[in-house]
mmCIF file with all atom_site columns, C-alpha atoms in Angstrom:
data_model
loop_
_atom_site.group_PDB
_atom_site.id
_atom_site.type_symbol
_atom_site.label_atom_id
_atom_site.label_alt_id
_atom_site.label_comp_id
_atom_site.label_asym_id
_atom_site.label_entity_id
_atom_site.label_seq_id
_atom_site.pdbx_PDB_ins_code
_atom_site.Cartn_x
_atom_site.Cartn_y
_atom_site.Cartn_z
_atom_site.occupancy
_atom_site.B_iso_or_equiv
_atom_site.pdbx_formal_charge
_atom_site.auth_seq_id
_atom_site.auth_comp_id
_atom_site.auth_asym_id
_atom_site.auth_atom_id
_atom_site.pdbx_PDB_model_num
ATOM 1   C CA . MET A 1 1   ? 0.026  -0.018 0.016   1.00 94.00 ? 1   MET A CA 1
ATOM 2   C CA . MET A 1 2   ? 1.222  3.395  -0.860  1.00 96.00 ? 2   MET A CA 1
ATOM 3   C CA . GLU A 1 3   ? -0.414 6.797  0.281   1.00 96.00 ? 3   GLU A CA 1
ATOM 4   C CA . ILE A 1 4   ? 0.622  9.984  -1.467  1.00 97.00 ? 4   ILE A CA 1
ATOM 5   C CA . HIS A 1 5   ? 0.557  13.249 0.235   1.00 96.00 ? 5   HIS A CA 1
ATOM 6   C CA . ARG A 1 6   ? 1.013  16.148 -2.203  1.00 98.00 ? 6   ARG A CA 1
ATOM 7   C CA . SER A 1 7   ? 3.053  19.214 -1.467  1.00 98.00 ? 7   SER A CA 1
ATOM 8   C CA . ASP A 1 8   ? 0.101  21.534 -1.325  1.00 97.00 ? 8   ASP A CA 1
ATOM 9   C CA . GLU A 1 9   ? -1.433 19.390 1.256   1.00 97.00 ? 9   GLU A CA 1
ATOM 10  C CA . ARG A 1 10  ? 1.135  20.160 3.884   1.00 98.00 ? 10  ARG A CA 1
ATOM 11  C CA . GLY A 1 11  ? 0.666  22.458 6.869   1.00 98.00 ? 11  GLY A CA 1
ATOM 12  C CA . SER A 1 12  ? 2.209  25.962 6.495   1.00 98.00 ? 12  SER A CA 1
ATOM 13  C CA . PHE A 1 13  ? 3.425  28.959 8.367   1.00 98.00 ? 13  PHE A CA 1
ATOM 14  C CA . ARG A 1 14  ? 4.554  32.309 7.188   1.00 98.00 ? 14  ARG A CA 1
ATOM 15  C CA . ASN A 1 15  ? 5.992  35.483 9.081   1.00 98.00 ? 15  ASN A CA 1
ATOM 16  C CA . ALA A 1 16  ? 8.311  38.238 8.047   1.00 98.00 ? 16  ALA A CA 1
ATOM 17  C CA . TRP A 1 17  ? 11.416 35.888 7.962   1.00 98.00 ? 17  TRP A CA 1
ATOM 18  C CA . LEU A 1 18  ? 10.100 32.225 7.660   1.00 98.00 ? 18  LEU A CA 1
ATOM 19  C CA . ASP A 1 19  ? 8.264  30.363 5.180   1.00 98.00 ? 19  ASP A CA 1
ATOM 20  C CA . ALA A 1 20  ? 7.710  26.848 6.378   1.00 98.00 ? 20  ALA A CA 1
ATOM 21  C CA . ARG A 1 21  ? 5.986  23.661 5.359   1.00 98.00 ? 21  ARG A CA 1
ATOM 22  C CA . PHE A 1 22  ? 5.056  20.789 7.584   1.00 98.00 ? 22  PHE A CA 1
ATOM 23  C CA . SER A 1 23  ? 4.621  17.209 6.316   1.00 98.00 ? 23  SER A CA 1
ATOM 24  C CA . PHE A 1 24  ? 3.354  16.249 9.756   1.00 98.00 ? 24  PHE A CA 1
ATOM 25  C CA . GLU A 1 25  ? 1.730  17.944 12.854  1.00 98.00 ? 25  GLU A CA 1
ATOM 26  C CA . PHE A 1 26  ? 3.846  20.762 13.997  1.00 97.00 ? 26  PHE A CA 1
ATOM 27  C CA . GLY A 1 27  ? 3.263  23.829 16.046  1.00 94.00 ? 27  GLY A CA 1
ATOM 28  C CA . SER A 1 28  ? -0.183 25.170 15.426  1.00 93.00 ? 28  SER A CA 1
ATOM 29  C CA . TYR A 1 29  ? -0.650 22.673 12.426  1.00 96.00 ? 29  TYR A CA 1
ATOM 30  C CA . ARG A 1 30  ? -2.906 20.018 13.564  1.00 95.00 ? 30  ARG A CA 1
ATOM 31  C CA . ASN A 1 31  ? -4.042 17.013 11.434  1.00 94.00 ? 31  ASN A CA 1
ATOM 32  C CA . ALA A 1 32  ? -4.896 13.752 13.211  1.00 92.00 ? 32  ALA A CA 1
ATOM 33  C CA . SER A 1 33  ? -4.084 11.705 10.044  1.00 91.00 ? 33  SER A CA 1
ATOM 34  C CA . ARG A 1 34  ? -0.691 13.378 9.802   1.00 94.00 ? 34  ARG A CA 1
ATOM 35  C CA . SER A 1 35  ? 0.593  12.858 13.234  1.00 95.00 ? 35  SER A CA 1
ATOM 36  C CA . GLY A 1 36  ? 4.025  11.275 12.386  1.00 96.00 ? 36  GLY A CA 1
ATOM 37  C CA . TYR A 1 37  ? 4.632  7.943  10.695  1.00 97.00 ? 37  TYR A CA 1
ATOM 38  C CA . SER A 1 38  ? 6.274  5.205  12.837  1.00 98.00 ? 38  SER A CA 1
ATOM 39  C CA . ASP A 1 39  ? 9.385  6.853  14.636  1.00 98.00 ? 39  ASP A CA 1
ATOM 40  C CA . LEU A 1 40  ? 9.282  9.716  12.017  1.00 98.00 ? 40  LEU A CA 1
ATOM 41  C CA . LEU A 1 41  ? 7.663  12.411 14.033  1.00 98.00 ? 41  LEU A CA 1
ATOM 42  C CA . VAL A 1 42  ? 8.405  15.705 12.164  1.00 98.00 ? 42  VAL A CA 1
ATOM 43  C CA . LEU A 1 43  ? 9.418  16.607 8.665   1.00 98.00 ? 43  LEU A CA 1
ATOM 44  C CA . ASN A 1 44  ? 9.746  20.355 7.904   1.00 98.00 ? 44  ASN A CA 1
ATOM 45  C CA . GLU A 1 45  ? 10.892 22.498 5.031   1.00 98.00 ? 45  GLU A CA 1
ATOM 46  C CA . ASP A 1 46  ? 11.980 25.965 6.028   1.00 98.00 ? 46  ASP A CA 1
ATOM 47  C CA . ILE A 1 47  ? 13.021 28.880 3.900   1.00 98.00 ? 47  ILE A CA 1
ATOM 48  C CA . VAL A 1 48  ? 14.655 31.592 6.049   1.00 98.00 ? 48  VAL A CA 1
ATOM 49  C CA . ALA A 1 49  ? 15.363 35.053 5.386   1.00 98.00 ? 49  ALA A CA 1
ATOM 50  C CA . PRO A 1 50  ? 18.992 36.479 5.386   1.00 98.00 ? 50  PRO A CA 1
ATOM 51  C CA . GLY A 1 51  ? 20.370 37.207 9.021   1.00 98.00 ? 51  GLY A CA 1
ATOM 52  C CA . MET A 1 52  ? 17.196 35.600 10.575  1.00 98.00 ? 52  MET A CA 1
ATOM 53  C CA . GLY A 1 53  ? 16.508 32.133 12.172  1.00 98.00 ? 53  GLY A CA 1
ATOM 54  C CA . PHE A 1 54  ? 15.448 30.241 15.192  1.00 98.00 ? 54  PHE A CA 1
ATOM 55  C CA . ALA A 1 55  ? 16.967 31.726 18.265  1.00 98.00 ? 55  ALA A CA 1
ATOM 56  C CA . ALA A 1 56  ? 18.043 29.736 21.166  1.00 98.00 ? 56  ALA A CA 1
ATOM 57  C CA . HIS A 1 57  ? 15.321 27.202 22.451  1.00 98.00 ? 57  HIS A CA 1
ATOM 58  C CA . PRO A 1 58  ? 15.102 23.915 24.183  1.00 98.00 ? 58  PRO A CA 1
ATOM 59  C CA . HIS A 1 59  ? 14.333 20.271 23.001  1.00 98.00 ? 59  HIS A CA 1
ATOM 60  C CA . ASP A 1 60  ? 14.540 16.887 24.839  1.00 98.00 ? 60  ASP A CA 1
ATOM 61  C CA . ASN A 1 61  ? 14.138 13.289 23.950  1.00 98.00 ? 61  ASN A CA 1
ATOM 62  C CA . VAL A 1 62  ? 14.111 13.506 20.059  1.00 98.00 ? 62  VAL A CA 1
ATOM 63  C CA . GLU A 1 63  ? 16.703 12.919 17.434  1.00 98.00 ? 63  GLU A CA 1
ATOM 64  C CA . VAL A 1 64  ? 16.987 16.193 15.183  1.00 98.00 ? 64  VAL A CA 1
ATOM 65  C CA . LEU A 1 65  ? 18.527 15.906 11.654  1.00 98.00 ? 65  LEU A CA 1
ATOM 66  C CA . SER A 1 66  ? 18.993 18.913 9.397   1.00 98.00 ? 66  SER A CA 1
ATOM 67  C CA . PHE A 1 67  ? 19.609 18.791 5.759   1.00 98.00 ? 67  PHE A CA 1
ATOM 68  C CA . PRO A 1 68  ? 20.494 22.025 3.865   1.00 98.00 ? 68  PRO A CA 1
ATOM 69  C CA . LEU A 1 69  ? 19.430 22.545 0.345   1.00 98.00 ? 69  LEU A CA 1
ATOM 70  C CA . SER A 1 70  ? 20.637 25.897 -0.401  1.00 98.00 ? 70  SER A CA 1
ATOM 71  C CA . GLY A 1 71  ? 22.369 28.705 1.484   1.00 98.00 ? 71  GLY A CA 1
ATOM 72  C CA . SER A 1 72  ? 23.892 27.928 4.882   1.00 98.00 ? 72  SER A CA 1
ATOM 73  C CA . VAL A 1 73  ? 22.682 27.352 8.463   1.00 98.00 ? 73  VAL A CA 1
ATOM 74  C CA . GLU A 1 74  ? 24.669 28.118 11.601  1.00 98.00 ? 74  GLU A CA 1
ATOM 75  C CA . HIS A 1 75  ? 24.012 25.746 14.558  1.00 98.00 ? 75  HIS A CA 1
ATOM 76  C CA . ARG A 1 76  ? 24.975 26.432 18.166  1.00 98.00 ? 76  ARG A CA 1
ATOM 77  C CA . ASP A 1 77  ? 23.977 24.369 21.121  1.00 98.00 ? 77  ASP A CA 1
ATOM 78  C CA . SER A 1 78  ? 24.440 24.003 24.801  1.00 98.00 ? 78  SER A CA 1
ATOM 79  C CA . THR A 1 79  ? 26.910 21.044 24.359  1.00 97.00 ? 79  THR A CA 1
ATOM 80  C CA . GLY A 1 80  ? 29.362 23.603 22.802  1.00 98.00 ? 80  GLY A CA 1
ATOM 81  C CA . ALA A 1 81  ? 28.705 22.642 19.280  1.00 98.00 ? 81  ALA A CA 1
ATOM 82  C CA . ARG A 1 82  ? 29.103 25.308 16.581  1.00 98.00 ? 82  ARG A CA 1
ATOM 83  C CA . GLU A 1 83  ? 28.909 24.403 13.007  1.00 98.00 ? 83  GLU A CA 1
ATOM 84  C CA . VAL A 1 84  ? 28.030 26.216 9.669   1.00 98.00 ? 84  VAL A CA 1
ATOM 85  C CA . LEU A 1 85  ? 26.121 23.823 7.358   1.00 98.00 ? 85  LEU A CA 1
ATOM 86  C CA . ALA A 1 86  ? 25.678 23.816 3.707   1.00 98.00 ? 86  ALA A CA 1
ATOM 87  C CA . TYR A 1 87  ? 24.404 21.582 0.875   1.00 98.00 ? 87  TYR A CA 1
ATOM 88  C CA . GLY A 1 88  ? 25.924 18.045 1.370   1.00 98.00 ? 88  GLY A CA 1
ATOM 89  C CA . ASP A 1 89  ? 26.152 18.518 5.115   1.00 98.00 ? 89  ASP A CA 1
ATOM 90  C CA . VAL A 1 90  ? 23.771 16.507 7.469   1.00 98.00 ? 90  VAL A CA 1
ATOM 91  C CA . HIS A 1 91  ? 23.724 16.994 11.207  1.00 97.00 ? 91  HIS A CA 1
ATOM 92  C CA . LEU A 1 92  ? 22.343 15.012 14.149  1.00 98.00 ? 92  LEU A CA 1
ATOM 93  C CA . MET A 1 93  ? 21.519 16.827 17.339  1.00 98.00 ? 93  MET A CA 1
ATOM 94  C CA . ARG A 1 94  ? 20.600 14.193 20.144  1.00 98.00 ? 94  ARG A CA 1
ATOM 95  C CA . ALA A 1 95  ? 18.510 16.271 22.511  1.00 98.00 ? 95  ALA A CA 1
ATOM 96  C CA . GLY A 1 96  ? 18.401 13.602 25.046  1.00 98.00 ? 96  GLY A CA 1
ATOM 97  C CA . SER A 1 97  ? 17.817 14.615 28.593  1.00 98.00 ? 97  SER A CA 1
ATOM 98  C CA . GLY A 1 98  ? 17.822 18.369 27.378  1.00 98.00 ? 98  GLY A CA 1
ATOM 99  C CA . ILE A 1 99  ? 19.539 20.579 25.006  1.00 98.00 ? 99  ILE A CA 1
ATOM 100 C CA . VAL A 1 100 ? 19.353 24.347 23.958  1.00 98.00 ? 100 VAL A CA 1
ATOM 101 C CA . HIS A 1 101 ? 20.175 25.274 20.450  1.00 98.00 ? 101 HIS A CA 1
ATOM 102 C CA . SER A 1 102 ? 19.760 27.957 17.816  1.00 98.00 ? 102 SER A CA 1
ATOM 103 C CA . GLU A 1 103 ? 19.780 27.771 13.971  1.00 98.00 ? 103 GLU A CA 1
ATOM 104 C CA . MET A 1 104 ? 20.374 30.938 12.045  1.00 98.00 ? 104 MET A CA 1
ATOM 105 C CA . ASN A 1 105 ? 21.055 32.078 8.566   1.00 98.00 ? 105 ASN A CA 1
ATOM 106 C CA . PRO A 1 106 ? 24.413 33.640 8.731   1.00 98.00 ? 106 PRO A CA 1
ATOM 107 C CA . SER A 1 107 ? 24.176 35.358 5.355   1.00 98.00 ? 107 SER A CA 1
ATOM 108 C CA . PRO A 1 108 ? 23.282 39.031 5.163   1.00 98.00 ? 108 PRO A CA 1
ATOM 109 C CA . THR A 1 109 ? 21.981 38.736 1.663   1.00 98.00 ? 109 THR A CA 1
ATOM 110 C CA . GLU A 1 110 ? 20.931 35.096 0.731   1.00 98.00 ? 110 GLU A CA 1
ATOM 111 C CA . TYR A 1 111 ? 17.942 33.214 1.632   1.00 98.00 ? 111 TYR A CA 1
ATOM 112 C CA . GLU A 1 112 ? 18.562 29.615 3.057   1.00 98.00 ? 112 GLU A CA 1
ATOM 113 C CA . ARG A 1 113 ? 16.392 26.526 2.510   1.00 98.00 ? 113 ARG A CA 1
ATOM 114 C CA . HIS A 1 114 ? 16.547 23.207 4.475   1.00 98.00 ? 114 HIS A CA 1
ATOM 115 C CA . VAL A 1 115 ? 14.509 20.271 5.495   1.00 98.00 ? 115 VAL A CA 1
ATOM 116 C CA . GLN A 1 116 ? 14.477 18.991 9.137   1.00 98.00 ? 116 GLN A CA 1
ATOM 117 C CA . TRP A 1 117 ? 13.199 15.836 10.590  1.00 98.00 ? 117 TRP A CA 1
ATOM 118 C CA . TRP A 1 118 ? 12.770 14.566 14.052  1.00 98.00 ? 118 TRP A CA 1
ATOM 119 C CA . ILE A 1 119 ? 13.021 10.774 15.088  1.00 98.00 ? 119 ILE A CA 1
ATOM 120 C CA . ARG A 1 120 ? 11.733 9.380  18.301  1.00 98.00 ? 120 ARG A CA 1
ATOM 121 C CA . PRO A 1 121 ? 14.763 7.819  20.161  1.00 98.00 ? 121 PRO A CA 1
ATOM 122 C CA . THR A 1 122 ? 14.833 4.274  21.606  1.00 98.00 ? 122 THR A CA 1
ATOM 123 C CA . HIS A 1 123 ? 16.279 5.480  24.904  1.00 98.00 ? 123 HIS A CA 1
ATOM 124 C CA . ARG A 1 124 ? 14.971 8.467  26.953  1.00 98.00 ? 124 ARG A CA 1
ATOM 125 C CA . ASP A 1 125 ? 17.102 10.927 28.802  1.00 98.00 ? 125 ASP A CA 1
ATOM 126 C CA . ALA A 1 126 ? 20.276 10.051 26.944  1.00 98.00 ? 126 ALA A CA 1
ATOM 127 C CA . ARG A 1 127 ? 23.315 12.407 27.245  1.00 98.00 ? 127 ARG A CA 1
ATOM 128 C CA . PRO A 1 128 ? 22.974 15.167 24.680  1.00 98.00 ? 128 PRO A CA 1
ATOM 129 C CA . ALA A 1 129 ? 25.375 15.205 21.673  1.00 98.00 ? 129 ALA A CA 1
ATOM 130 C CA . TYR A 1 130 ? 25.997 16.601 18.204  1.00 98.00 ? 130 TYR A CA 1
ATOM 131 C CA . ALA A 1 131 ? 27.549 15.075 14.984  1.00 98.00 ? 131 ALA A CA 1
ATOM 132 C CA . LYS A 1 132 ? 27.888 16.126 11.522  1.00 98.00 ? 132 LYS A CA 1
ATOM 133 C CA . ARG A 1 133 ? 28.714 14.329 8.175   1.00 98.00 ? 133 ARG A CA 1
ATOM 134 C CA . HIS A 1 134 ? 29.247 15.585 4.677   1.00 98.00 ? 134 HIS A CA 1
ATOM 135 C CA . PHE A 1 135 ? 28.089 13.605 1.698   1.00 98.00 ? 135 PHE A CA 1
ATOM 136 C CA . LEU A 1 136 ? 29.307 14.414 -1.776  1.00 98.00 ? 136 LEU A CA 1
ATOM 137 C CA . PRO A 1 137 ? 26.758 14.412 -4.740  1.00 97.00 ? 137 PRO A CA 1
ATOM 138 C CA . GLU A 1 138 ? 28.819 11.368 -6.213  1.00 96.00 ? 138 GLU A CA 1
ATOM 139 C CA . ALA A 1 139 ? 27.961 9.430  -3.131  1.00 97.00 ? 139 ALA A CA 1
ATOM 140 C CA . LYS A 1 140 ? 24.341 9.853  -3.644  1.00 97.00 ? 140 LYS A CA 1
ATOM 141 C CA . ARG A 1 141 ? 23.986 9.838  -7.507  1.00 96.00 ? 141 ARG A CA 1
ATOM 142 C CA . ASP A 1 142 ? 22.101 6.906  -8.844  1.00 96.00 ? 142 ASP A CA 1
ATOM 143 C CA . ARG A 1 143 ? 22.127 4.994  -5.600  1.00 97.00 ? 143 ARG A CA 1
ATOM 144 C CA . LEU A 1 144 ? 20.921 5.171  -2.011  1.00 98.00 ? 144 LEU A CA 1
ATOM 145 C CA . CYS A 1 145 ? 23.522 6.664  0.272   1.00 98.00 ? 145 CYS A CA 1
ATOM 146 C CA . LEU A 1 146 ? 23.169 5.683  3.951   1.00 98.00 ? 146 LEU A CA 1
ATOM 147 C CA . ILE A 1 147 ? 23.209 8.836  6.067   1.00 98.00 ? 147 ILE A CA 1
ATOM 148 C CA . ALA A 1 148 ? 21.955 7.704  9.423   1.00 98.00 ? 148 ALA A CA 1
ATOM 149 C CA . ALA A 1 149 ? 21.333 4.250  10.986  1.00 98.00 ? 149 ALA A CA 1
ATOM 150 C CA . PRO A 1 150 ? 21.659 2.708  14.436  1.00 98.00 ? 150 PRO A CA 1
ATOM 151 C CA . ASP A 1 151 ? 24.509 0.712  13.333  1.00 96.00 ? 151 ASP A CA 1
ATOM 152 C CA . ALA A 1 152 ? 26.235 3.274  11.188  1.00 95.00 ? 152 ALA A CA 1
ATOM 153 C CA . ASP A 1 153 ? 30.066 3.381  11.038  1.00 93.00 ? 153 ASP A CA 1
ATOM 154 C CA . GLU A 1 154 ? 31.920 6.715  10.731  1.00 90.00 ? 154 GLU A CA 1
ATOM 155 C CA . SER A 1 155 ? 30.782 7.335  7.279   1.00 94.00 ? 155 SER A CA 1
ATOM 156 C CA . ALA A 1 156 ? 27.131 8.003  8.481   1.00 98.00 ? 156 ALA A CA 1
ATOM 157 C CA . LEU A 1 157 ? 25.450 9.370  11.557  1.00 98.00 ? 157 LEU A CA 1
ATOM 158 C CA . ARG A 1 158 ? 24.512 6.839  14.297  1.00 98.00 ? 158 ARG A CA 1
ATOM 159 C CA . ILE A 1 159 ? 20.958 7.329  15.305  1.00 98.00 ? 159 ILE A CA 1
ATOM 160 C CA . ASP A 1 160 ? 19.230 5.984  18.445  1.00 98.00 ? 160 ASP A CA 1
ATOM 161 C CA . GLN A 1 161 ? 16.443 4.117  16.723  1.00 98.00 ? 161 GLN A CA 1
ATOM 162 C CA . ASP A 1 162 ? 15.850 1.335  14.228  1.00 98.00 ? 162 ASP A CA 1
ATOM 163 C CA . VAL A 1 163 ? 15.640 3.563  11.494  1.00 98.00 ? 163 VAL A CA 1
ATOM 164 C CA . ARG A 1 164 ? 17.840 3.597  8.221   1.00 98.00 ? 164 ARG A CA 1
ATOM 165 C CA . ILE A 1 165 ? 17.839 7.092  6.251   1.00 98.00 ? 165 ILE A CA 1
ATOM 166 C CA . TYR A 1 166 ? 19.126 7.275  2.940   1.00 98.00 ? 166 TYR A CA 1
ATOM 167 C CA . ALA A 1 167 ? 19.644 10.252 0.504   1.00 98.00 ? 167 ALA A CA 1
ATOM 168 C CA . SER A 1 168 ? 19.677 9.939  -3.238  1.00 98.00 ? 168 SER A CA 1
ATOM 169 C CA . ILE A 1 169 ? 20.012 12.024 -6.361  1.00 98.00 ? 169 ILE A CA 1
ATOM 170 C CA . VAL A 1 170 ? 17.973 9.967  -8.892  1.00 97.00 ? 170 VAL A CA 1
ATOM 171 C CA . GLY A 1 171 ? 18.949 10.164 -12.564 1.00 92.00 ? 171 GLY A CA 1
ATOM 172 C CA . ARG A 1 172 ? 17.684 8.369  -15.519 1.00 80.00 ? 172 ARG A CA 1
ATOM 173 C CA . GLY A 1 173 ? 18.401 4.962  -14.075 1.00 83.00 ? 173 GLY A CA 1
ATOM 174 C CA . ALA A 1 174 ? 16.323 3.001  -11.770 1.00 92.00 ? 174 ALA A CA 1
ATOM 175 C CA . ILE A 1 175 ? 17.161 2.395  -8.010  1.00 97.00 ? 175 ILE A CA 1
ATOM 176 C CA . ARG A 1 176 ? 15.585 -0.589 -6.185  1.00 97.00 ? 176 ARG A CA 1
ATOM 177 C CA . HIS A 1 177 ? 15.051 -0.728 -2.262  1.00 98.00 ? 177 HIS A CA 1
ATOM 178 C CA . ALA A 1 178 ? 14.193 -3.909 -0.656  1.00 98.00 ? 178 ALA A CA 1
ATOM 179 C CA . LEU A 1 179 ? 11.962 -3.736 2.419   1.00 97.00 ? 179 LEU A CA 1
ATOM 180 C CA . ALA A 1 180 ? 12.096 -6.406 5.037   1.00 96.00 ? 180 ALA A CA 1
ATOM 181 C CA . PRO A 1 181 ? 8.908  -8.039 6.270   1.00 95.00 ? 181 PRO A CA 1
ATOM 182 C CA . ALA A 1 182 ? 6.825  -5.762 8.495   1.00 94.00 ? 182 ALA A CA 1
ATOM 183 C CA . ARG A 1 183 ? 9.034  -2.715 7.625   1.00 98.00 ? 183 ARG A CA 1
ATOM 184 C CA . ARG A 1 184 ? 7.612  0.465  6.475   1.00 98.00 ? 184 ARG A CA 1
ATOM 185 C CA . ALA A 1 185 ? 9.023  3.306  4.362   1.00 98.00 ? 185 ALA A CA 1
ATOM 186 C CA . TYR A 1 186 ? 8.540  7.082  3.743   1.00 98.00 ? 186 TYR A CA 1
ATOM 187 C CA . VAL A 1 187 ? 9.983  8.923  0.705   1.00 98.00 ? 187 VAL A CA 1
ATOM 188 C CA . HIS A 1 188 ? 10.008 12.608 0.687   1.00 98.00 ? 188 HIS A CA 1
ATOM 189 C CA . VAL A 1 189 ? 10.977 14.413 -2.776  1.00 98.00 ? 189 VAL A CA 1
ATOM 190 C CA . LEU A 1 190 ? 13.333 17.394 -2.140  1.00 98.00 ? 190 LEU A CA 1
ATOM 191 C CA . ARG A 1 191 ? 13.469 18.608 -5.782  1.00 98.00 ? 191 ARG A CA 1
ATOM 192 C CA . GLY A 1 192 ? 12.527 17.350 -9.187  1.00 97.00 ? 192 GLY A CA 1
ATOM 193 C CA . ALA A 1 193 ? 10.059 14.566 -9.956  1.00 97.00 ? 193 ALA A CA 1
ATOM 194 C CA . LEU A 1 194 ? 10.092 10.728 -10.047 1.00 97.00 ? 194 LEU A CA 1
ATOM 195 C CA . SER A 1 195 ? 8.041  7.629  -9.909  1.00 97.00 ? 195 SER A CA 1
ATOM 196 C CA . VAL A 1 196 ? 7.918  5.433  -6.961  1.00 97.00 ? 196 VAL A CA 1
ATOM 197 C CA . ASN A 1 197 ? 6.519  1.966  -8.098  1.00 97.00 ? 197 ASN A CA 1
ATOM 198 C CA . ASP A 1 198 ? 4.829  4.031  -11.000 1.00 94.00 ? 198 ASP A CA 1
ATOM 199 C CA . GLU A 1 199 ? 3.215  6.596  -8.797  1.00 97.00 ? 199 GLU A CA 1
ATOM 200 C CA . LEU A 1 200 ? 4.625  10.038 -9.804  1.00 97.00 ? 200 LEU A CA 1
ATOM 201 C CA . LEU A 1 201 ? 5.906  12.411 -7.029  1.00 98.00 ? 201 LEU A CA 1
ATOM 202 C CA . ARG A 1 202 ? 7.050  15.900 -7.346  1.00 98.00 ? 202 ARG A CA 1
ATOM 203 C CA . SER A 1 203 ? 8.977  18.368 -5.096  1.00 98.00 ? 203 SER A CA 1
ATOM 204 C CA . GLY A 1 204 ? 7.363  18.488 -1.550  1.00 98.00 ? 204 GLY A CA 1
ATOM 205 C CA . ASP A 1 205 ? 5.456  15.179 -1.961  1.00 98.00 ? 205 ASP A CA 1
ATOM 206 C CA . GLY A 1 206 ? 5.759  12.355 0.350   1.00 98.00 ? 206 GLY A CA 1
ATOM 207 C CA . ALA A 1 207 ? 4.639  8.728  0.328   1.00 98.00 ? 207 ALA A CA 1
ATOM 208 C CA . HIS A 1 208 ? 3.736  6.316  3.255   1.00 97.00 ? 208 HIS A CA 1
ATOM 209 C CA . ILE A 1 209 ? 4.546  2.858  2.130   1.00 97.00 ? 209 ILE A CA 1
ATOM 210 C CA . GLU A 1 210 ? 3.840  -0.484 3.940   1.00 97.00 ? 210 GLU A CA 1
ATOM 211 C CA . GLY A 1 211 ? 2.938  -3.949 2.951   1.00 96.00 ? 211 GLY A CA 1
ATOM 212 C CA . LEU A 1 212 ? 5.262  -3.787 -0.070  1.00 97.00 ? 212 LEU A CA 1
ATOM 213 C CA . SER A 1 213 ? 8.423  -5.968 -0.508  1.00 97.00 ? 213 SER A CA 1
ATOM 214 C CA . SER A 1 214 ? 10.493 -3.449 -2.756  1.00 97.00 ? 214 SER A CA 1
ATOM 215 C CA . LEU A 1 215 ? 10.392 0.027  -4.022  1.00 98.00 ? 215 LEU A CA 1
ATOM 216 C CA . MET A 1 216 ? 11.391 1.134  -7.618  1.00 97.00 ? 216 MET A CA 1
ATOM 217 C CA . LEU A 1 217 ? 12.495 4.671  -8.004  1.00 98.00 ? 217 LEU A CA 1
ATOM 218 C CA . GLN A 1 218 ? 12.687 6.211  -11.357 1.00 96.00 ? 218 GLN A CA 1
ATOM 219 C CA . ALA A 1 219 ? 13.303 9.651  -12.829 1.00 95.00 ? 219 ALA A CA 1
ATOM 220 C CA . ASP A 1 220 ? 12.914 10.975 -16.378 1.00 90.00 ? 220 ASP A CA 1
ATOM 221 C CA . ASP A 1 221 ? 15.384 13.797 -15.542 1.00 91.00 ? 221 ASP A CA 1
ATOM 222 C CA . GLU A 1 222 ? 16.906 14.182 -12.040 1.00 94.00 ? 222 GLU A CA 1
ATOM 223 C CA . ALA A 1 223 ? 15.202 14.255 -8.609  1.00 97.00 ? 223 ALA A CA 1
ATOM 224 C CA . GLU A 1 224 ? 16.665 14.312 -5.019  1.00 98.00 ? 224 GLU A CA 1
ATOM 225 C CA . ILE A 1 225 ? 14.976 12.385 -2.259  1.00 98.00 ? 225 ILE A CA 1
ATOM 226 C CA . VAL A 1 226 ? 15.302 11.163 1.319   1.00 98.00 ? 226 VAL A CA 1
ATOM 227 C CA . LEU A 1 227 ? 14.048 7.609  1.992   1.00 98.00 ? 227 LEU A CA 1
ATOM 228 C CA . PHE A 1 228 ? 13.143 6.398  5.641   1.00 98.00 ? 228 PHE A CA 1
ATOM 229 C CA . ASP A 1 229 ? 13.263 2.707  6.118   1.00 98.00 ? 229 ASP A CA 1
ATOM 230 C CA . LEU A 1 230 ? 11.075 2.387  9.352   1.00 98.00 ? 230 LEU A CA 1
ATOM 231 C CA . ARG A 1 231 ? 9.730  -0.141 11.954  1.00 97.00 ? 231 ARG A CA 1
#
């Protein structure tokens, strides 16, 4: 079974410096049919004005991953981590027992765009932590590149949940992903258009997938996605 959620069906929020889209319930956006999927709790797309962003605020007991698409994001948190992220970077902030962080657009002239997702952790009140990895386009082109997993080596982020997260730039070939029995998947299109088992998805679209043994990803031109292999 595959259930498609179109980009224009997402929740939204806009103010003077932020244009945000919510694939699942977040903030004031309430939709009982979109209250996360398995351990994927939040998937937001944010466009942030120059010099603006999310000032220091707290989180706890959630794994937060950010994936810049254009421009840059400056991250600071109470563990002492300070990083500027750009396209190709992915970071994992383990909120654990409690963390305070900010995410700002450091450019005085350019907008930045990123997606961020939150994963429910296996263990509560873990020690807060921060990690960052960089993934070249070549590592993602025409293949599923593992960016986070519970058993990841140093090439990917180690996440505290039975979730495997992949990024891919799908060209004119086809990519197959096998799903183990009782596993589910969520595919989110970052840019472009592609078919997932012959269902066409465009930028901002997402697909819940369960009860299938494999996924076939195909694009006529080029599309970029993230794929979540979930419990």
